[in-house]
Amino acid sequence: MTDTFSLAELLPNSDIIINLLENKLSDGIIFYKQESDRFNCNEKFAQHFGFKGKNTFNLKELLSEQDFNLLHTALKQKQSFNQAIEFNELSGYKLWMEAKITYLKEDSNDALITLQNITPFKEKEEFMLQCNSEARIGYWEYDLTKNSLYWSDVTREIMGVSKEESPTLEEGLSIYKEGWSLSRINEVYQRAITQGEPYKEELIIVNKSGEERWVRSIGIPIFHQDQCINLYGTFQDIHEEKQQQLKLAQQEKKFRGILNSTFAFIGFLDKNGVLLEANDTALEMAGIHREDVYGKFFWDCYWWQVSEQTKQQLKDSIDRAAAGEEVSYEAEVYVANKEIITILFSLRPVLDEKGKVQYIIPEGRPIHELVETRNRYKNVIEGTDAGIWEWNVQTGETIFNERWAEIVGYTLEELAPIDINTWMKLAHPKDLEESNKNLTDCFEKRSEFYEAEVRMKHKDGYWVWVHDKGKVISWTEDGKPLMMFGTHQDISQRKYAESQLKIREEAFREMFEQASIGMTIVSLQGEFNQVNPALCKILGYDEKELLHLSFQEITHPEDLNKDIELLQETIEGKRNSYQMEKRYFHKDGRTIQVILSVSAVYDRNEQVAHFISQIVDVTQLKAFKEELKQINLQLNEKNKELEQFNYIAAHDLKEPLRSISSFIGMLEKKYSDRFDEKGMQYLHFIKDGAERMKSLIDSLLKYSRTGIHDLESFDLNELLNDIKSSLLAIEANKAAAIIIDDFPEVTADKDAFKQLFTNLISNGLKYQEADNVPRIELRAKQEDNHWVFQVKDNGIGISKENHQSIFDMFKRLHKKTDYEGTGIGLASCKKIVLHYQGEIWVESEKGKGSTFFIHIPKSSI
């Protein structure tokens, strides 16, 4: 057990204690008394761990069993001790302290244990190890003086070696696949330990399970007095990344090796080393033109005239690449005005289906010397190729390492002065929103780590994808984030590979070849770069013939200007796609009617690269529509004939009906005194029947005349208000309320619209319960390309099963003794609406009123 003590009280005359207090800065001191085998602590240690006054504590409870036994054994045996041990605070928080034992007397084991808090450094170390683990980056070290080899856990996992095994150097080298990989690793290892050359290689291993994996091996030698004493580096599993690269390389072959890379220099060589292509950056930085270098041996081109040694090294490297080897090294080259710069240069062979080298791709980019990082984990950081950052969240002060700046093409000096705004200015605005959200989650402790994938603007103007990950390693006393530490990793190649594979596999393999409609890839100039079978069938050409044509050559002249105008707007960014009806010329000379849809495809610089066009043949559909139009015209003529017949038939029926009504009147006037009661009743029946017949004939005549006659523009508001005034003037309707919304001005047959709304409003006034006050609401609203008119009443309602039948001729739902009517009013309404290509329907429930909806295209009125 322990308690607090005063050093002055313990050993007031001890020079060792005084010297320690004067010259050492500690986060706590523990005194060990050999005689009692007890521990005492000073006030600073007690306050740090929450002990008050003379409260005793068991030191063993604050340490793990292993750390306590190590410390206790050293004290018992009077051994030196200077290492990190882990404390457990009473709150449960873990604290790392660097503990050092100082013995007070030669004849005694009494000792002082000084403690230094190294928790932030440990958290950084653990965070870096976790980052490396997630990135599948392991660390290794070989001590040549002790012939001892150390592998980190991740390295062992990649190699398939357990923690219990202690591999030798020979075993570590033999895990590489026989052939080029094994030969290469032995070669670069010998150069490293004899000539001090660091290496970075991508090779194949065969792990203990017999599985072949691609790895990236980095080695950095350390020399002392011209002798290599240590070799350290990283070991990264890049199998999936390499597989993606190989798959992308196959796709690049299919598309004739499109120049697209994150490097500053890129070109194409044939297998003899003759330059076939170079990108604009390579030419512009050197201040030369294509004709200066095209068709020449690459080593005779301007860039490589620095020295004969430079040219010879390039020739030898091209020979290796022509043999199928991927070559990478640092080289000095000329840029404009013969200025010499250093580039990271590589030669990558492109193989055909038989595995033979067909082309060689030279790539290069300017690089900057790496500088020593600020923290104690320099060796690991150098091996990871990751940018490192530290951020004081409260002040905004920020520190980046050189690699952070290099990822976006700058030096730290070019970015100065550096603060958090440096990151904000370089990050893509669309990605900052997600980044800030994840950062807030980390600050509010909803997640332990901050993580985001963000685009950053490179110095050369293009976007670089980075994986940004960080952790808060210290907090203010009031719980706010103080210091944050993190990494930046360039993931541009992975992002670009993913997007290219997605476009090629989904757009071309699935949609393009299997599409039942015509599809084509069109260049910015209009040439057909790729066509599918469906398009060949539509136009009558075979694939080879179409690939020698442009869309301009087979487009109908009357449609060409519109197509080109829309295409240019897409190139200028005014639109992403367009659709139009147009005509093509079939190979046999006839005209093909199509619907064309064109979408732009963008490159990584957000510039239009090419177009994907979809073509639907609507020639037969157009012919069918024309045929249908002619049939409709014929039907309209027949309908007019039928309407005329109905009118004449109904008109002729009225003549004998007038004679019947006249003679009934004469009988009633001259001979009523001769009829008994029964006879008079029959006479009234005959008279009533004749009147109803007249009403039906009038309704039939009115229905036959219903339709579109004289078109004129008029305000529906005025028409509806006239109808309202007329209907409310009737004594039975005086108590009713008719509310009219704002209606549009239309061009139509005014009499037909008057009949339409009069019928609907009259029905709403008529079909009411005896004691109910009628209320009619008329509303209008726009929906896309249609007008929707509503007539709503509070009447007796209509049961659901009659919602369709009420629009039929002579359909009545009530006895004539209950409600007057002929059953033709709603049929007339339907006829009028159909004349305007519209629809009419009702929504109603028995006893809950009715709402009639009229849906008419704007183009019809």
JSON list of N, CA and C in Angstrom, two decimals, residues 717-771:
[
{"chain": "A", "resi": 717, "resn": "ASN", "atom": "N", "xyz": [-64.12, 33.28, -66.09]},
{"chain": "A", "resi": 717, "resn": "ASN", "atom": "CA", "xyz": [-64.66, 33.94, -64.89]},
{"chain": "A", "resi": 717, "resn": "ASN", "atom": "C", "xyz": [-65.96, 34.66, -65.22]},
{"chain": "A", "resi": 718, "resn": "GLU", "atom": "N", "xyz": [-65.97, 35.41, -66.34]},
{"chain": "A", "resi": 718, "resn": "GLU", "atom": "CA", "xyz": [-67.18, 36.14, -66.73]},
{"chain": "A", "resi": 718, "resn": "GLU", "atom": "C", "xyz": [-68.32, 35.19, -67.05]},
{"chain": "A", "resi": 719, "resn": "LEU", "atom": "N", "xyz": [-68.00, 34.09, -67.79]},
{"chain": "A", "resi": 719, "resn": "LEU", "atom": "CA", "xyz": [-69.03, 33.12, -68.15]},
{"chain": "A", "resi": 719, "resn": "LEU", "atom": "C", "xyz": [-69.64, 32.49, -66.91]},
{"chain": "A", "resi": 720, "resn": "LEU", "atom": "N", "xyz": [-68.79, 32.09, -65.97]},
{"chain": "A", "resi": 720, "resn": "LEU", "atom": "CA", "xyz": [-69.29, 31.44, -64.76]},
{"chain": "A", "resi": 720, "resn": "LEU", "atom": "C", "xyz": [-70.11, 32.40, -63.90]},
{"chain": "A", "resi": 721, "resn": "ASN", "atom": "N", "xyz": [-69.74, 33.64, -63.85]},
{"chain": "A", "resi": 721, "resn": "ASN", "atom": "CA", "xyz": [-70.52, 34.62, -63.08]},
{"chain": "A", "resi": 721, "resn": "ASN", "atom": "C", "xyz": [-71.89, 34.88, -63.74]},
{"chain": "A", "resi": 722, "resn": "ASP", "atom": "N", "xyz": [-71.94, 34.85, -65.08]},
{"chain": "A", "resi": 722, "resn": "ASP", "atom": "CA", "xyz": [-73.24, 34.98, -65.77]},
{"chain": "A", "resi": 722, "resn": "ASP", "atom": "C", "xyz": [-74.14, 33.81, -65.42]},
{"chain": "A", "resi": 723, "resn": "ILE", "atom": "N", "xyz": [-73.56, 32.58, -65.43]},
{"chain": "A", "resi": 723, "resn": "ILE", "atom": "CA", "xyz": [-74.34, 31.38, -65.07]},
{"chain": "A", "resi": 723, "resn": "ILE", "atom": "C", "xyz": [-74.83, 31.49, -63.63]},
{"chain": "A", "resi": 724, "resn": "LYS", "atom": "N", "xyz": [-73.96, 31.96, -62.77]},
{"chain": "A", "resi": 724, "resn": "LYS", "atom": "CA", "xyz": [-74.32, 32.11, -61.35]},
{"chain": "A", "resi": 724, "resn": "LYS", "atom": "C", "xyz": [-75.50, 33.06, -61.19]},
{"chain": "A", "resi": 725, "resn": "SER", "atom": "N", "xyz": [-75.43, 34.21, -61.87]},
{"chain": "A", "resi": 725, "resn": "SER", "atom": "CA", "xyz": [-76.52, 35.20, -61.75]},
{"chain": "A", "resi": 725, "resn": "SER", "atom": "C", "xyz": [-77.84, 34.63, -62.24]},
{"chain": "A", "resi": 726, "resn": "SER", "atom": "N", "xyz": [-77.78, 33.89, -63.36]},
{"chain": "A", "resi": 726, "resn": "SER", "atom": "CA", "xyz": [-79.01, 33.32, -63.92]},
{"chain": "A", "resi": 726, "resn": "SER", "atom": "C", "xyz": [-79.63, 32.29, -62.97]},
{"chain": "A", "resi": 727, "resn": "LEU", "atom": "N", "xyz": [-78.81, 31.43, -62.42]},
{"chain": "A", "resi": 727, "resn": "LEU", "atom": "CA", "xyz": [-79.33, 30.35, -61.57]},
{"chain": "A", "resi": 727, "resn": "LEU", "atom": "C", "xyz": [-79.82, 30.88, -60.22]},
{"chain": "A", "resi": 728, "resn": "LEU", "atom": "N", "xyz": [-79.12, 31.87, -59.66]},
{"chain": "A", "resi": 728, "resn": "LEU", "atom": "CA", "xyz": [-79.53, 32.41, -58.36]},
{"chain": "A", "resi": 728, "resn": "LEU", "atom": "C", "xyz": [-80.77, 33.29, -58.47]},
{"chain": "A", "resi": 729, "resn": "ALA", "atom": "N", "xyz": [-81.10, 33.69, -59.72]},
{"chain": "A", "resi": 729, "resn": "ALA", "atom": "CA", "xyz": [-82.31, 34.49, -59.92]},
{"chain": "A", "resi": 729, "resn": "ALA", "atom": "C", "xyz": [-83.57, 33.64, -59.78]},
{"chain": "A", "resi": 730, "resn": "ILE", "atom": "N", "xyz": [-83.44, 32.34, -59.89]},
{"chain": "A", "resi": 730, "resn": "ILE", "atom": "CA", "xyz": [-84.58, 31.43, -59.73]},
{"chain": "A", "resi": 730, "resn": "ILE", "atom": "C", "xyz": [-84.95, 31.37, -58.25]},
{"chain": "A", "resi": 731, "resn": "GLU", "atom": "N", "xyz": [-86.21, 31.47, -57.95]},
{"chain": "A", "resi": 731, "resn": "GLU", "atom": "CA", "xyz": [-86.70, 31.58, -56.57]},
{"chain": "A", "resi": 731, "resn": "GLU", "atom": "C", "xyz": [-86.18, 30.43, -55.71]},
{"chain": "A", "resi": 732, "resn": "ALA", "atom": "N", "xyz": [-86.17, 29.21, -56.26]},
{"chain": "A", "resi": 732, "resn": "ALA", "atom": "CA", "xyz": [-85.78, 28.04, -55.46]},
{"chain": "A", "resi": 732, "resn": "ALA", "atom": "C", "xyz": [-84.30, 28.05, -55.10]},
{"chain": "A", "resi": 733, "resn": "ASN", "atom": "N", "xyz": [-83.50, 28.87, -55.82]},
{"chain": "A", "resi": 733, "resn": "ASN", "atom": "CA", "xyz": [-82.04, 28.85, -55.59]},
{"chain": "A", "resi": 733, "resn": "ASN", "atom": "C", "xyz": [-81.53, 30.07, -54.84]},
{"chain": "A", "resi": 734, "resn": "LYS", "atom": "N", "xyz": [-82.41, 30.96, -54.40]},
{"chain": "A", "resi": 734, "resn": "LYS", "atom": "CA", "xyz": [-81.97, 32.24, -53.83]},
{"chain": "A", "resi": 734, "resn": "LYS", "atom": "C", "xyz": [-81.10, 32.07, -52.59]},
{"chain": "A", "resi": 735, "resn": "ALA", "atom": "N", "xyz": [-81.32, 31.03, -51.79]},
{"chain": "A", "resi": 735, "resn": "ALA", "atom": "CA", "xyz": [-80.55, 30.85, -50.55]},
{"chain": "A", "resi": 735, "resn": "ALA", "atom": "C", "xyz": [-79.20, 30.18, -50.80]},
{"chain": "A", "resi": 736, "resn": "ALA", "atom": "N", "xyz": [-79.00, 29.67, -52.01]},
{"chain": "A", "resi": 736, "resn": "ALA", "atom": "CA", "xyz": [-77.77, 28.91, -52.31]},
{"chain": "A", "resi": 736, "resn": "ALA", "atom": "C", "xyz": [-76.54, 29.83, -52.36]},
{"chain": "A", "resi": 737, "resn": "ALA", "atom": "N", "xyz": [-75.35, 29.18, -52.17]},
{"chain": "A", "resi": 737, "resn": "ALA", "atom": "CA", "xyz": [-74.06, 29.89, -52.28]},
{"chain": "A", "resi": 737, "resn": "ALA", "atom": "C", "xyz": [-73.26, 29.25, -53.40]},
{"chain": "A", "resi": 738, "resn": "ILE", "atom": "N", "xyz": [-72.78, 30.09, -54.33]},
{"chain": "A", "resi": 738, "resn": "ILE", "atom": "CA", "xyz": [-71.93, 29.60, -55.43]},
{"chain": "A", "resi": 738, "resn": "ILE", "atom": "C", "xyz": [-70.61, 30.38, -55.37]},
{"chain": "A", "resi": 739, "resn": "ILE", "atom": "N", "xyz": [-69.52, 29.65, -55.06]},
{"chain": "A", "resi": 739, "resn": "ILE", "atom": "CA", "xyz": [-68.18, 30.28, -54.90]},
{"chain": "A", "resi": 739, "resn": "ILE", "atom": "C", "xyz": [-67.34, 29.94, -56.12]},
{"chain": "A", "resi": 740, "resn": "ILE", "atom": "N", "xyz": [-66.76, 30.95, -56.76]},
{"chain": "A", "resi": 740, "resn": "ILE", "atom": "CA", "xyz": [-66.00, 30.76, -58.00]},
{"chain": "A", "resi": 740, "resn": "ILE", "atom": "C", "xyz": [-64.55, 31.18, -57.78]},
{"chain": "A", "resi": 741, "resn": "ASP", "atom": "N", "xyz": [-63.60, 30.25, -58.04]},
{"chain": "A", "resi": 741, "resn": "ASP", "atom": "CA", "xyz": [-62.16, 30.52, -57.94]},
{"chain": "A", "resi": 741, "resn": "ASP", "atom": "C", "xyz": [-61.71, 31.32, -59.17]},
{"chain": "A", "resi": 742, "resn": "ASP", "atom": "N", "xyz": [-60.42, 31.58, -59.27]},
{"chain": "A", "resi": 742, "resn": "ASP", "atom": "CA", "xyz": [-59.88, 32.31, -60.40]},
{"chain": "A", "resi": 742, "resn": "ASP", "atom": "C", "xyz": [-59.70, 31.33, -61.57]},
{"chain": "A", "resi": 743, "resn": "PHE", "atom": "N", "xyz": [-60.41, 31.55, -62.66]},
{"chain": "A", "resi": 743, "resn": "PHE", "atom": "CA", "xyz": [-60.37, 30.67, -63.82]},
{"chain": "A", "resi": 743, "resn": "PHE", "atom": "C", "xyz": [-59.62, 31.36, -64.96]},
{"chain": "A", "resi": 744, "resn": "PRO", "atom": "N", "xyz": [-59.07, 30.58, -65.91]},
{"chain": "A", "resi": 744, "resn": "PRO", "atom": "CA", "xyz": [-58.27, 31.18, -66.98]},
{"chain": "A", "resi": 744, "resn": "PRO", "atom": "C", "xyz": [-59.13, 31.69, -68.14]},
{"chain": "A", "resi": 745, "resn": "GLU", "atom": "N", "xyz": [-58.46, 32.38, -69.06]},
{"chain": "A", "resi": 745, "resn": "GLU", "atom": "CA", "xyz": [-59.07, 32.72, -70.33]},
{"chain": "A", "resi": 745, "resn": "GLU", "atom": "C", "xyz": [-58.81, 31.57, -71.29]},
{"chain": "A", "resi": 746, "resn": "VAL", "atom": "N", "xyz": [-59.81, 31.16, -72.06]},
{"chain": "A", "resi": 746, "resn": "VAL", "atom": "CA", "xyz": [-59.68, 30.01, -72.93]},
{"chain": "A", "resi": 746, "resn": "VAL", "atom": "C", "xyz": [-60.15, 30.37, -74.34]},
{"chain": "A", "resi": 747, "resn": "THR", "atom": "N", "xyz": [-59.78, 29.51, -75.30]},
{"chain": "A", "resi": 747, "resn": "THR", "atom": "CA", "xyz": [-60.29, 29.60, -76.67]},
{"chain": "A", "resi": 747, "resn": "THR", "atom": "C", "xyz": [-61.09, 28.34, -76.94]},
{"chain": "A", "resi": 748, "resn": "ALA", "atom": "N", "xyz": [-62.42, 28.48, -77.05]},
{"chain": "A", "resi": 748, "resn": "ALA", "atom": "CA", "xyz": [-63.29, 27.30, -77.18]},
{"chain": "A", "resi": 748, "resn": "ALA", "atom": "C", "xyz": [-64.66, 27.75, -77.67]},
{"chain": "A", "resi": 749, "resn": "ASP", "atom": "N", "xyz": [-65.57, 26.78, -77.74]},
{"chain": "A", "resi": 749, "resn": "ASP", "atom": "CA", "xyz": [-66.97, 27.07, -78.06]},
{"chain": "A", "resi": 749, "resn": "ASP", "atom": "C", "xyz": [-67.65, 27.55, -76.79]},
{"chain": "A", "resi": 750, "resn": "LYS", "atom": "N", "xyz": [-67.99, 28.85, -76.75]},
{"chain": "A", "resi": 750, "resn": "LYS", "atom": "CA", "xyz": [-68.52, 29.44, -75.53]},
{"chain": "A", "resi": 750, "resn": "LYS", "atom": "C", "xyz": [-69.86, 28.81, -75.12]},
{"chain": "A", "resi": 751, "resn": "ASP", "atom": "N", "xyz": [-70.72, 28.54, -76.09]},
{"chain": "A", "resi": 751, "resn": "ASP", "atom": "CA", "xyz": [-72.01, 27.93, -75.77]},
{"chain": "A", "resi": 751, "resn": "ASP", "atom": "C", "xyz": [-71.84, 26.55, -75.17]},
{"chain": "A", "resi": 752, "resn": "ALA", "atom": "N", "xyz": [-70.86, 25.78, -75.70]},
{"chain": "A", "resi": 752, "resn": "ALA", "atom": "CA", "xyz": [-70.62, 24.43, -75.17]},
{"chain": "A", "resi": 752, "resn": "ALA", "atom": "C", "xyz": [-70.16, 24.50, -73.71]},
{"chain": "A", "resi": 753, "resn": "PHE", "atom": "N", "xyz": [-69.24, 25.44, -73.40]},
{"chain": "A", "resi": 753, "resn": "PHE", "atom": "CA", "xyz": [-68.76, 25.57, -72.02]},
{"chain": "A", "resi": 753, "resn": "PHE", "atom": "C", "xyz": [-69.87, 26.06, -71.10]},
{"chain": "A", "resi": 754, "resn": "LYS", "atom": "N", "xyz": [-70.74, 26.92, -71.64]},
{"chain": "A", "resi": 754, "resn": "LYS", "atom": "CA", "xyz": [-71.87, 27.38, -70.83]},
{"chain": "A", "resi": 754, "resn": "LYS", "atom": "C", "xyz": [-72.78, 26.21, -70.50]},
{"chain": "A", "resi": 755, "resn": "GLN", "atom": "N", "xyz": [-73.05, 25.34, -71.50]},
{"chain": "A", "resi": 755, "resn": "GLN", "atom": "CA", "xyz": [-73.89, 24.16, -71.26]},
{"chain": "A", "resi": 755, "resn": "GLN", "atom": "C", "xyz": [-73.21, 23.22, -70.25]},
{"chain": "A", "resi": 756, "resn": "LEU", "atom": "N", "xyz": [-71.88, 23.04, -70.39]},
{"chain": "A", "resi": 756, "resn": "LEU", "atom": "CA", "xyz": [-71.12, 22.15, -69.51]},
{"chain": "A", "resi": 756, "resn": "LEU", "atom": "C", "xyz": [-71.26, 22.57, -68.05]},
{"chain": "A", "resi": 757, "resn": "PHE", "atom": "N", "xyz": [-70.93, 23.85, -67.74]},
{"chain": "A", "resi": 757, "resn": "PHE", "atom": "CA", "xyz": [-70.94, 24.28, -66.34]},
{"chain": "A", "resi": 757, "resn": "PHE", "atom": "C", "xyz": [-72.36, 24.49, -65.82]},
{"chain": "A", "resi": 758, "resn": "THR", "atom": "N", "xyz": [-73.31, 24.89, -66.71]},
{"chain": "A", "resi": 758, "resn": "THR", "atom": "CA", "xyz": [-74.71, 25.04, -66.26]},
{"chain": "A", "resi": 758, "resn": "THR", "atom": "C", "xyz": [-75.27, 23.70, -65.80]},
{"chain": "A", "resi": 759, "resn": "ASN", "atom": "N", "xyz": [-75.02, 22.65, -66.59]},
{"chain": "A", "resi": 759, "resn": "ASN", "atom": "CA", "xyz": [-75.49, 21.31, -66.21]},
{"chain": "A", "resi": 759, "resn": "ASN", "atom": "C", "xyz": [-74.93, 20.88, -64.86]},
{"chain": "A", "resi": 760, "resn": "LEU", "atom": "N", "xyz": [-73.61, 21.08, -64.64]},
{"chain": "A", "resi": 760, "resn": "LEU", "atom": "CA", "xyz": [-72.97, 20.61, -63.40]},
{"chain": "A", "resi": 760, "resn": "LEU", "atom": "C", "xyz": [-73.44, 21.42, -62.20]},
{"chain": "A", "resi": 761, "resn": "ILE", "atom": "N", "xyz": [-73.54, 22.76, -62.36]},
{"chain": "A", "resi": 761, "resn": "ILE", "atom": "CA", "xyz": [-73.98, 23.60, -61.23]},
{"chain": "A", "resi": 761, "resn": "ILE", "atom": "C", "xyz": [-75.47, 23.34, -60.93]},
{"chain": "A", "resi": 762, "resn": "SER", "atom": "N", "xyz": [-76.30, 23.21, -61.99]},
{"chain": "A", "resi": 762, "resn": "SER", "atom": "CA", "xyz": [-77.73, 22.95, -61.80]},
{"chain": "A", "resi": 762, "resn": "SER", "atom": "C", "xyz": [-77.95, 21.64, -61.05]},
{"chain": "A", "resi": 763, "resn": "ASN", "atom": "N", "xyz": [-77.17, 20.59, -61.41]},
{"chain": "A", "resi": 763, "resn": "ASN", "atom": "CA", "xyz": [-77.28, 19.30, -60.70]},
{"chain": "A", "resi": 763, "resn": "ASN", "atom": "C", "xyz": [-76.94, 19.46, -59.23]},
{"chain": "A", "resi": 764, "resn": "GLY", "atom": "N", "xyz": [-75.90, 20.27, -58.94]},
{"chain": "A", "resi": 764, "resn": "GLY", "atom": "CA", "xyz": [-75.52, 20.49, -57.54]},
{"chain": "A", "resi": 764, "resn": "GLY", "atom": "C", "xyz": [-76.61, 21.21, -56.76]},
{"chain": "A", "resi": 765, "resn": "LEU", "atom": "N", "xyz": [-77.33, 22.12, -57.43]},
{"chain": "A", "resi": 765, "resn": "LEU", "atom": "CA", "xyz": [-78.42, 22.83, -56.76]},
{"chain": "A", "resi": 765, "resn": "LEU", "atom": "C", "xyz": [-79.65, 21.95, -56.61]},
{"chain": "A", "resi": 766, "resn": "LYS", "atom": "N", "xyz": [-79.88, 21.07, -57.60]},
{"chain": "A", "resi": 766, "resn": "LYS", "atom": "CA", "xyz": [-81.11, 20.28, -57.63]},
{"chain": "A", "resi": 766, "resn": "LYS", "atom": "C", "xyz": [-81.07, 19.08, -56.68]},
{"chain": "A", "resi": 767, "resn": "TYR", "atom": "N", "xyz": [-79.94, 18.33, -56.73]},
{"chain": "A", "resi": 767, "resn": "TYR", "atom": "CA", "xyz": [-79.90, 17.09, -55.95]},
{"chain": "A", "resi": 767, "resn": "TYR", "atom": "C", "xyz": [-79.45, 17.38, -54.53]},
{"chain": "A", "resi": 768, "resn": "GLN", "atom": "N", "xyz": [-80.39, 17.87, -53.71]},
{"chain": "A", "resi": 768, "resn": "GLN", "atom": "CA", "xyz": [-80.15, 18.26, -52.32]},
{"chain": "A", "resi": 768, "resn": "GLN", "atom": "C", "xyz": [-81.25, 17.67, -51.44]},
{"chain": "A", "resi": 769, "resn": "GLU", "atom": "N", "xyz": [-80.89, 17.47, -50.16]},
{"chain": "A", "resi": 769, "resn": "GLU", "atom": "CA", "xyz": [-81.90, 17.13, -49.17]},
{"chain": "A", "resi": 769, "resn": "GLU", "atom": "C", "xyz": [-82.83, 18.34, -49.00]},
{"chain": "A", "resi": 770, "resn": "ALA", "atom": "N", "xyz": [-84.05, 18.09, -48.59]},
{"chain": "A", "resi": 770, "resn": "ALA", "atom": "CA", "xyz": [-85.08, 19.13, -48.54]},
{"chain": "A", "resi": 770, "resn": "ALA", "atom": "C", "xyz": [-84.68, 20.31, -47.65]},
{"chain": "A", "resi": 771, "resn": "ASP", "atom": "N", "xyz": [-84.05, 20.05, -46.54]},
{"chain": "A", "resi": 771, "resn": "ASP", "atom": "CA", "xyz": [-83.73, 21.12, -45.58]},
{"chain": "A", "resi": 771, "resn": "ASP", "atom": "C", "xyz": [-82.29, 21.61, -45.70]}
]
